[in-house]
């Protein structure tokens, strides 16, 4: 597994004169991209460990990847429009991602499944991921940690919440919140999630380096 410091892909520049890729260019674009797992930052690993240890029925998973994306995907990434594509469905189905997060299992959404299931139809191929920003995404995570597990009140104390969230921010995007492309989903898009109101998925991409961080949290009966 590669160390993150050895990899670099800068996505901060947007070419506004570039034409939007067509369907032919988008077909197989993620397959043509390089997705390489990197060693999980210890500060993010600690966050996962704290949730697993403190919440009786709570579980968390995290992984990090270096993304060297095909130009067709870069067009949408630099315009904050990954959610307009099937990016998240295809990303979590990639073998390298499944190997890094084996507990997650299969993505529940498909066109056939959505046709028969209104919940999956509402979820869509973006798996419920909505664009946010680095500041708000971390605020939402801090609130979740402060709230705590479903069956234990109080959550983590404020100093610990701040330490855990700041540690994730440093490990995911060097603390540069304004440079993080940030997405969040409430959807139970795989059977790993308990399917209650406490399901959350975060996806952060450090535009400066190409480092992607995935954090998944679930809690329920």
PDB file of C-alpha atoms in Angstrom:
ATOM      1  CA  UNK A   1       0.000   0.000   0.000  1.00  0.00           C
ATOM      2  CA  UNK A   2       1.404   3.359  -1.063  1.00  0.00           C
ATOM      3  CA  UNK A   3       2.108   6.202   1.327  1.00  0.00           C
ATOM      4  CA  UNK A   4      -0.016   9.308   0.479  1.00  0.00           C
ATOM      5  CA  UNK A   5       2.999  11.648   0.433  1.00  0.00           C
ATOM      6  CA  UNK A   6       4.347   9.868  -2.658  1.00  0.00           C
ATOM      7  CA  UNK A   7       1.278  10.678  -4.755  1.00  0.00           C
ATOM      8  CA  UNK A   8       0.009  13.966  -6.127  1.00  0.00           C
ATOM      9  CA  UNK A   9      -2.732  15.121  -8.498  1.00  0.00           C
ATOM     10  CA  UNK A  10      -3.849  18.751  -8.422  1.00  0.00           C
ATOM     11  CA  UNK A  11      -7.523  19.412  -9.219  1.00  0.00           C
ATOM     12  CA  UNK A  12      -7.725  23.068  -8.230  1.00  0.00           C
ATOM     13  CA  UNK A  13      -7.747  24.511 -11.750  1.00  0.00           C
ATOM     14  CA  UNK A  14     -10.947  24.630 -13.821  1.00  0.00           C
ATOM     15  CA  UNK A  15     -10.680  24.959 -17.599  1.00  0.00           C
ATOM     16  CA  UNK A  16     -13.820  26.955 -18.326  1.00  0.00           C
ATOM     17  CA  UNK A  17     -13.176  26.801 -22.085  1.00  0.00           C
ATOM     18  CA  UNK A  18     -13.300  23.003 -22.133  1.00  0.00           C
ATOM     19  CA  UNK A  19     -16.323  21.381 -23.770  1.00  0.00           C
ATOM     20  CA  UNK A  20     -18.438  19.002 -21.702  1.00  0.00           C
ATOM     21  CA  UNK A  21     -17.562  15.351 -22.399  1.00  0.00           C
ATOM     22  CA  UNK A  22     -20.170  13.311 -24.198  1.00  0.00           C
ATOM     23  CA  UNK A  23     -21.518   9.886 -23.314  1.00  0.00           C
ATOM     24  CA  UNK A  24     -18.769   8.141 -25.291  1.00  0.00           C
ATOM     25  CA  UNK A  25     -16.047   9.891 -23.298  1.00  0.00           C
ATOM     26  CA  UNK A  26     -17.802   9.188 -19.988  1.00  0.00           C
ATOM     27  CA  UNK A  27     -18.348   5.493 -20.724  1.00  0.00           C
ATOM     28  CA  UNK A  28     -15.713   3.609 -18.777  1.00  0.00           C
ATOM     29  CA  UNK A  29     -14.053   6.799 -17.523  1.00  0.00           C
ATOM     30  CA  UNK A  30     -13.651   5.498 -13.984  1.00  0.00           C
ATOM     31  CA  UNK A  31     -12.228   2.230 -15.301  1.00  0.00           C
ATOM     32  CA  UNK A  32      -9.611   4.253 -17.150  1.00  0.00           C
ATOM     33  CA  UNK A  33      -8.819   6.185 -13.975  1.00  0.00           C
ATOM     34  CA  UNK A  34      -6.194   5.217 -11.438  1.00  0.00           C
ATOM     35  CA  UNK A  35      -7.551   4.472  -7.958  1.00  0.00           C
ATOM     36  CA  UNK A  36      -4.832   3.458  -5.544  1.00  0.00           C
ATOM     37  CA  UNK A  37      -5.419   2.635  -1.861  1.00  0.00           C
ATOM     38  CA  UNK A  38      -3.129   4.417   0.566  1.00  0.00           C
ATOM     39  CA  UNK A  39      -2.354   3.752   4.209  1.00  0.00           C
ATOM     40  CA  UNK A  40      -5.134   5.145   6.400  1.00  0.00           C
ATOM     41  CA  UNK A  41      -3.995   8.168   8.364  1.00  0.00           C
ATOM     42  CA  UNK A  42      -3.648   7.290  12.044  1.00  0.00           C
ATOM     43  CA  UNK A  43      -5.841  10.195  13.158  1.00  0.00           C
ATOM     44  CA  UNK A  44      -8.708   8.913  11.015  1.00  0.00           C
ATOM     45  CA  UNK A  45      -8.122   5.365  12.248  1.00  0.00           C
ATOM     46  CA  UNK A  46      -8.389   6.668  15.799  1.00  0.00           C
ATOM     47  CA  UNK A  47     -11.795   8.219  15.054  1.00  0.00           C
ATOM     48  CA  UNK A  48     -13.060   4.864  13.786  1.00  0.00           C
ATOM     49  CA  UNK A  49     -11.664   3.089  16.843  1.00  0.00           C
ATOM     50  CA  UNK A  50     -13.296   5.559  19.240  1.00  0.00           C
ATOM     51  CA  UNK A  51     -16.723   5.069  17.660  1.00  0.00           C
ATOM     52  CA  UNK A  52     -16.399   1.287  17.667  1.00  0.00           C
ATOM     53  CA  UNK A  53     -15.335   1.312  21.313  1.00  0.00           C
ATOM     54  CA  UNK A  54     -17.814   3.852  22.681  1.00  0.00           C
ATOM     55  CA  UNK A  55     -21.094   3.209  20.837  1.00  0.00           C
ATOM     56  CA  UNK A  56     -22.684  -0.139  21.806  1.00  0.00           C
ATOM     57  CA  UNK A  57     -24.294  -0.737  18.405  1.00  0.00           C
ATOM     58  CA  UNK A  58     -22.314   1.769  16.365  1.00  0.00           C
ATOM     59  CA  UNK A  59     -19.837   0.899  13.635  1.00  0.00           C
ATOM     60  CA  UNK A  60     -17.499   2.951  11.499  1.00  0.00           C
ATOM     61  CA  UNK A  61     -15.292   2.298   8.495  1.00  0.00           C
ATOM     62  CA  UNK A  62     -12.748   4.487   6.745  1.00  0.00           C
ATOM     63  CA  UNK A  63     -10.367   4.209   3.816  1.00  0.00           C
ATOM     64  CA  UNK A  64      -8.235   6.523   1.721  1.00  0.00           C
ATOM     65  CA  UNK A  65      -7.352   6.421  -1.965  1.00  0.00           C
ATOM     66  CA  UNK A  66      -5.263   8.362  -4.435  1.00  0.00           C
ATOM     67  CA  UNK A  67      -7.401   9.352  -7.438  1.00  0.00           C
ATOM     68  CA  UNK A  68      -5.851  10.065 -10.825  1.00  0.00           C
ATOM     69  CA  UNK A  69      -9.055  10.548 -12.756  1.00  0.00           C
ATOM     70  CA  UNK A  70      -9.772  10.361 -16.450  1.00  0.00           C
ATOM     71  CA  UNK A  71     -10.127  13.803 -18.102  1.00  0.00           C
ATOM     72  CA  UNK A  72     -13.866  13.243 -18.642  1.00  0.00           C
ATOM     73  CA  UNK A  73     -14.344  12.934 -14.875  1.00  0.00           C
ATOM     74  CA  UNK A  74     -12.006  15.832 -14.139  1.00  0.00           C
ATOM     75  CA  UNK A  75     -14.354  18.075 -16.114  1.00  0.00           C
ATOM     76  CA  UNK A  76     -17.156  17.331 -13.644  1.00  0.00           C
ATOM     77  CA  UNK A  77     -14.953  17.208 -10.544  1.00  0.00           C
ATOM     78  CA  UNK A  78     -13.510  20.680 -11.095  1.00  0.00           C
ATOM     79  CA  UNK A  79     -17.053  22.011 -11.532  1.00  0.00           C
ATOM     80  CA  UNK A  80     -18.341  20.334  -8.339  1.00  0.00           C
ATOM     81  CA  UNK A  81     -20.611  18.068 -10.363  1.00  0.00           C
ATOM     82  CA  UNK A  82     -19.546  14.497  -9.616  1.00  0.00           C
ATOM     83  CA  UNK A  83     -23.068  13.899  -8.300  1.00  0.00           C
ATOM     84  CA  UNK A  84     -24.424  14.491 -11.818  1.00  0.00           C
ATOM     85  CA  UNK A  85     -22.771  11.223 -12.869  1.00  0.00           C
ATOM     86  CA  UNK A  86     -22.898   7.623 -11.704  1.00  0.00           C
ATOM     87  CA  UNK A  87     -19.577   8.326  -9.994  1.00  0.00           C
ATOM     88  CA  UNK A  88     -20.410   7.089  -6.493  1.00  0.00           C
ATOM     89  CA  UNK A  89     -22.146   3.899  -7.654  1.00  0.00           C
ATOM     90  CA  UNK A  90     -19.198   3.056  -9.883  1.00  0.00           C
ATOM     91  CA  UNK A  91     -16.589   4.119  -7.319  1.00  0.00           C
ATOM     92  CA  UNK A  92     -17.903   1.844  -4.571  1.00  0.00           C
ATOM     93  CA  UNK A  93     -18.152  -1.009  -7.072  1.00  0.00           C
ATOM     94  CA  UNK A  94     -14.535  -0.770  -8.168  1.00  0.00           C
ATOM     95  CA  UNK A  95     -12.573  -3.862  -7.053  1.00  0.00           C
ATOM     96  CA  UNK A  96      -9.843  -1.806  -5.395  1.00  0.00           C
ATOM     97  CA  UNK A  97     -12.427   0.048  -3.293  1.00  0.00           C
ATOM     98  CA  UNK A  98     -14.287  -3.151  -2.396  1.00  0.00           C
ATOM     99  CA  UNK A  99     -11.004  -4.701  -1.286  1.00  0.00           C
ATOM    100  CA  UNK A 100     -10.270  -1.715   0.959  1.00  0.00           C
ATOM    101  CA  UNK A 101     -13.799  -1.787   2.432  1.00  0.00           C
ATOM    102  CA  UNK A 102     -14.804  -5.471   2.254  1.00  0.00           C
ATOM    103  CA  UNK A 103     -17.414  -5.158   5.008  1.00  0.00           C
ATOM    104  CA  UNK A 104     -19.488  -2.783   2.907  1.00  0.00           C
ATOM    105  CA  UNK A 105     -20.452  -5.430   0.369  1.00  0.00           C
ATOM    106  CA  UNK A 106     -22.571  -4.720  -2.681  1.00  0.00           C
ATOM    107  CA  UNK A 107     -24.037  -1.378  -3.656  1.00  0.00           C
ATOM    108  CA  UNK A 108     -27.802  -1.798  -3.449  1.00  0.00           C
ATOM    109  CA  UNK A 109     -28.720   0.613  -6.252  1.00  0.00           C
ATOM    110  CA  UNK A 110     -29.191  -0.500  -9.831  1.00  0.00           C
ATOM    111  CA  UNK A 111     -31.636   0.546 -12.527  1.00  0.00           C
ATOM    112  CA  UNK A 112     -33.618  -2.673 -12.167  1.00  0.00           C
ATOM    113  CA  UNK A 113     -33.656  -2.499  -8.354  1.00  0.00           C
ATOM    114  CA  UNK A 114     -34.705   1.155  -8.422  1.00  0.00           C
ATOM    115  CA  UNK A 115     -37.586   0.391 -10.777  1.00  0.00           C
ATOM    116  CA  UNK A 116     -39.015  -1.971  -8.152  1.00  0.00           C
ATOM    117  CA  UNK A 117     -38.070  -0.052  -4.996  1.00  0.00           C
ATOM    118  CA  UNK A 118     -39.145   3.587  -4.442  1.00  0.00           C
ATOM    119  CA  UNK A 119     -36.480   4.059  -1.752  1.00  0.00           C
ATOM    120  CA  UNK A 120     -33.717   3.096  -4.166  1.00  0.00           C
ATOM    121  CA  UNK A 121     -35.317   5.223  -6.875  1.00  0.00           C
ATOM    122  CA  UNK A 122     -35.109   8.270  -4.587  1.00  0.00           C
ATOM    123  CA  UNK A 123     -31.536   7.386  -3.658  1.00  0.00           C
ATOM    124  CA  UNK A 124     -30.459   7.415  -7.283  1.00  0.00           C
ATOM    125  CA  UNK A 125     -27.098   6.401  -8.777  1.00  0.00           C
ATOM    126  CA  UNK A 126     -25.407   9.103  -6.706  1.00  0.00           C
ATOM    127  CA  UNK A 127     -26.355   6.994  -3.622  1.00  0.00           C
ATOM    128  CA  UNK A 128     -27.817  10.007  -1.877  1.00  0.00           C
ATOM    129  CA  UNK A 129     -24.500  11.875  -1.866  1.00  0.00           C
ATOM    130  CA  UNK A 130     -25.048  15.624  -1.861  1.00  0.00           C
ATOM    131  CA  UNK A 131     -22.474  18.340  -2.383  1.00  0.00           C
ATOM    132  CA  UNK A 132     -21.516  20.260   0.733  1.00  0.00           C
ATOM    133  CA  UNK A 133     -18.254  21.953   1.703  1.00  0.00           C
ATOM    134  CA  UNK A 134     -15.357  21.212   3.998  1.00  0.00           C
ATOM    135  CA  UNK A 135     -16.609  23.397   6.830  1.00  0.00           C
ATOM    136  CA  UNK A 136     -20.203  22.165   6.859  1.00  0.00           C
ATOM    137  CA  UNK A 137     -19.233  18.528   6.425  1.00  0.00           C
ATOM    138  CA  UNK A 138     -16.968  18.690   9.459  1.00  0.00           C
ATOM    139  CA  UNK A 139     -19.652  20.525  11.410  1.00  0.00           C
ATOM    140  CA  UNK A 140     -22.073  17.724  10.634  1.00  0.00           C
ATOM    141  CA  UNK A 141     -19.537  15.131  11.707  1.00  0.00           C
ATOM    142  CA  UNK A 142     -18.842  17.034  14.927  1.00  0.00           C
ATOM    143  CA  UNK A 143     -22.569  17.137  15.691  1.00  0.00           C
ATOM    144  CA  UNK A 144     -22.828  13.396  15.058  1.00  0.00           C
ATOM    145  CA  UNK A 145     -19.944  12.662  17.425  1.00  0.00           C
ATOM    146  CA  UNK A 146     -21.334  14.988  20.065  1.00  0.00           C
ATOM    147  CA  UNK A 147     -24.773  13.374  19.806  1.00  0.00           C
ATOM    148  CA  UNK A 148     -23.256   9.944  20.378  1.00  0.00           C
ATOM    149  CA  UNK A 149     -24.619   6.492  19.770  1.00  0.00           C
ATOM    150  CA  UNK A 150     -28.315   5.700  19.659  1.00  0.00           C
ATOM    151  CA  UNK A 151     -28.214   3.749  22.900  1.00  0.00           C
ATOM    152  CA  UNK A 152     -25.816   5.935  24.844  1.00  0.00           C
ATOM    153  CA  UNK A 153     -26.555   9.562  25.585  1.00  0.00           C
ATOM    154  CA  UNK A 154     -24.124  12.408  25.738  1.00  0.00           C
ATOM    155  CA  UNK A 155     -21.660  11.439  23.045  1.00  0.00           C
ATOM    156  CA  UNK A 156     -18.035  12.456  23.200  1.00  0.00           C
ATOM    157  CA  UNK A 157     -17.113  15.519  25.282  1.00  0.00           C
ATOM    158  CA  UNK A 158     -16.476  18.728  23.364  1.00  0.00           C
ATOM    159  CA  UNK A 159     -12.642  18.694  23.606  1.00  0.00           C
ATOM    160  CA  UNK A 160     -12.564  15.142  22.264  1.00  0.00           C
ATOM    161  CA  UNK A 161     -14.967  15.989  19.426  1.00  0.00           C
ATOM    162  CA  UNK A 162     -12.761  18.904  18.407  1.00  0.00           C
ATOM    163  CA  UNK A 163      -9.645  16.764  18.572  1.00  0.00           C
ATOM    164  CA  UNK A 164     -11.172  13.945  16.529  1.00  0.00           C
ATOM    165  CA  UNK A 165     -12.644  16.207  13.855  1.00  0.00           C
ATOM    166  CA  UNK A 166      -9.502  18.326  13.554  1.00  0.00           C
ATOM    167  CA  UNK A 167      -7.471  15.126  13.271  1.00  0.00           C
ATOM    168  CA  UNK A 168      -9.634  13.883  10.430  1.00  0.00           C
ATOM    169  CA  UNK A 169      -9.381  17.241   8.662  1.00  0.00           C
ATOM    170  CA  UNK A 170      -5.595  17.142   8.872  1.00  0.00           C
ATOM    171  CA  UNK A 171      -5.425  13.533   7.744  1.00  0.00           C
ATOM    172  CA  UNK A 172      -7.918  13.933   4.894  1.00  0.00           C
ATOM    173  CA  UNK A 173      -6.994  17.285   3.365  1.00  0.00           C
ATOM    174  CA  UNK A 174      -4.232  18.856   5.424  1.00  0.00           C
ATOM    175  CA  UNK A 175      -6.749  20.946   7.348  1.00  0.00           C
ATOM    176  CA  UNK A 176      -7.419  23.022   4.206  1.00  0.00           C
ATOM    177  CA  UNK A 177     -11.204  22.930   4.474  1.00  0.00           C
ATOM    178  CA  UNK A 178     -11.819  25.305   1.571  1.00  0.00           C
ATOM    179  CA  UNK A 179      -9.865  23.011  -0.783  1.00  0.00           C
ATOM    180  CA  UNK A 180     -11.850  19.878   0.049  1.00  0.00           C
ATOM    181  CA  UNK A 181     -14.489  18.641  -2.366  1.00  0.00           C
ATOM    182  CA  UNK A 182     -17.009  17.317   0.141  1.00  0.00           C
ATOM    183  CA  UNK A 183     -20.048  15.078  -0.165  1.00  0.00           C
ATOM    184  CA  UNK A 184     -22.392  13.563   2.416  1.00  0.00           C
ATOM    185  CA  UNK A 185     -25.155  10.940   2.220  1.00  0.00           C
ATOM    186  CA  UNK A 186     -27.792   9.789   4.714  1.00  0.00           C
ATOM    187  CA  UNK A 187     -28.724   6.802   2.535  1.00  0.00           C
ATOM    188  CA  UNK A 188     -28.294   3.131   3.473  1.00  0.00           C
ATOM    189  CA  UNK A 189     -26.784   2.298   0.097  1.00  0.00           C
ATOM    190  CA  UNK A 190     -25.422  -1.106   1.145  1.00  0.00           C
ATOM    191  CA  UNK A 191     -26.516  -3.789   3.580  1.00  0.00           C
ATOM    192  CA  UNK A 192     -23.671  -2.821   5.919  1.00  0.00           C
ATOM    193  CA  UNK A 193     -25.799   0.101   7.106  1.00  0.00           C
ATOM    194  CA  UNK A 194     -28.472  -0.585   9.696  1.00  0.00           C
ATOM    195  CA  UNK A 195     -30.997   1.408   7.679  1.00  0.00           C
ATOM    196  CA  UNK A 196     -32.000   3.619  10.573  1.00  0.00           C
ATOM    197  CA  UNK A 197     -31.805   7.414  10.819  1.00  0.00           C
ATOM    198  CA  UNK A 198     -28.192   7.233  11.985  1.00  0.00           C
ATOM    199  CA  UNK A 199     -26.552   6.222   8.701  1.00  0.00           C
ATOM    200  CA  UNK A 200     -23.970   8.588   7.253  1.00  0.00           C
ATOM    201  CA  UNK A 201     -21.367   8.492   4.498  1.00  0.00           C
ATOM    202  CA  UNK A 202     -18.764  11.152   3.872  1.00  0.00           C
ATOM    203  CA  UNK A 203     -16.514  11.523   0.839  1.00  0.00           C
ATOM    204  CA  UNK A 204     -13.771  14.134   0.831  1.00  0.00           C
ATOM    205  CA  UNK A 205     -11.326  14.810  -1.991  1.00  0.00           C
ATOM    206  CA  UNK A 206      -8.298  16.995  -1.376  1.00  0.00           C
ATOM    207  CA  UNK A 207      -8.202  19.057  -4.571  1.00  0.00           C
ATOM    208  CA  UNK A 208      -4.543  19.867  -4.025  1.00  0.00           C
ATOM    209  CA  UNK A 209      -3.292  16.277  -3.809  1.00  0.00           C
ATOM    210  CA  UNK A 210      -5.975  13.945  -5.183  1.00  0.00           C
ATOM    211  CA  UNK A 211      -6.322  12.148  -1.854  1.00  0.00           C
ATOM    212  CA  UNK A 212      -9.870  10.826  -1.326  1.00  0.00           C
ATOM    213  CA  UNK A 213     -11.163   9.884   2.124  1.00  0.00           C
ATOM    214  CA  UNK A 214     -14.263   7.795   2.805  1.00  0.00           C
ATOM    215  CA  UNK A 215     -15.876   7.646   6.263  1.00  0.00           C
ATOM    216  CA  UNK A 216     -18.972   5.510   6.917  1.00  0.00           C
ATOM    217  CA  UNK A 217     -20.943   5.451  10.177  1.00  0.00           C
ATOM    218  CA  UNK A 218     -24.032   3.442  11.122  1.00  0.00           C
ATOM    219  CA  UNK A 219     -25.874   2.814  14.359  1.00  0.00           C
ATOM    220  CA  UNK A 220     -29.089   1.046  15.185  1.00  0.00           C
ATOM    221  CA  UNK A 221     -30.710  -1.899  16.925  1.00  0.00           C
TER     222      UNK A 221
END
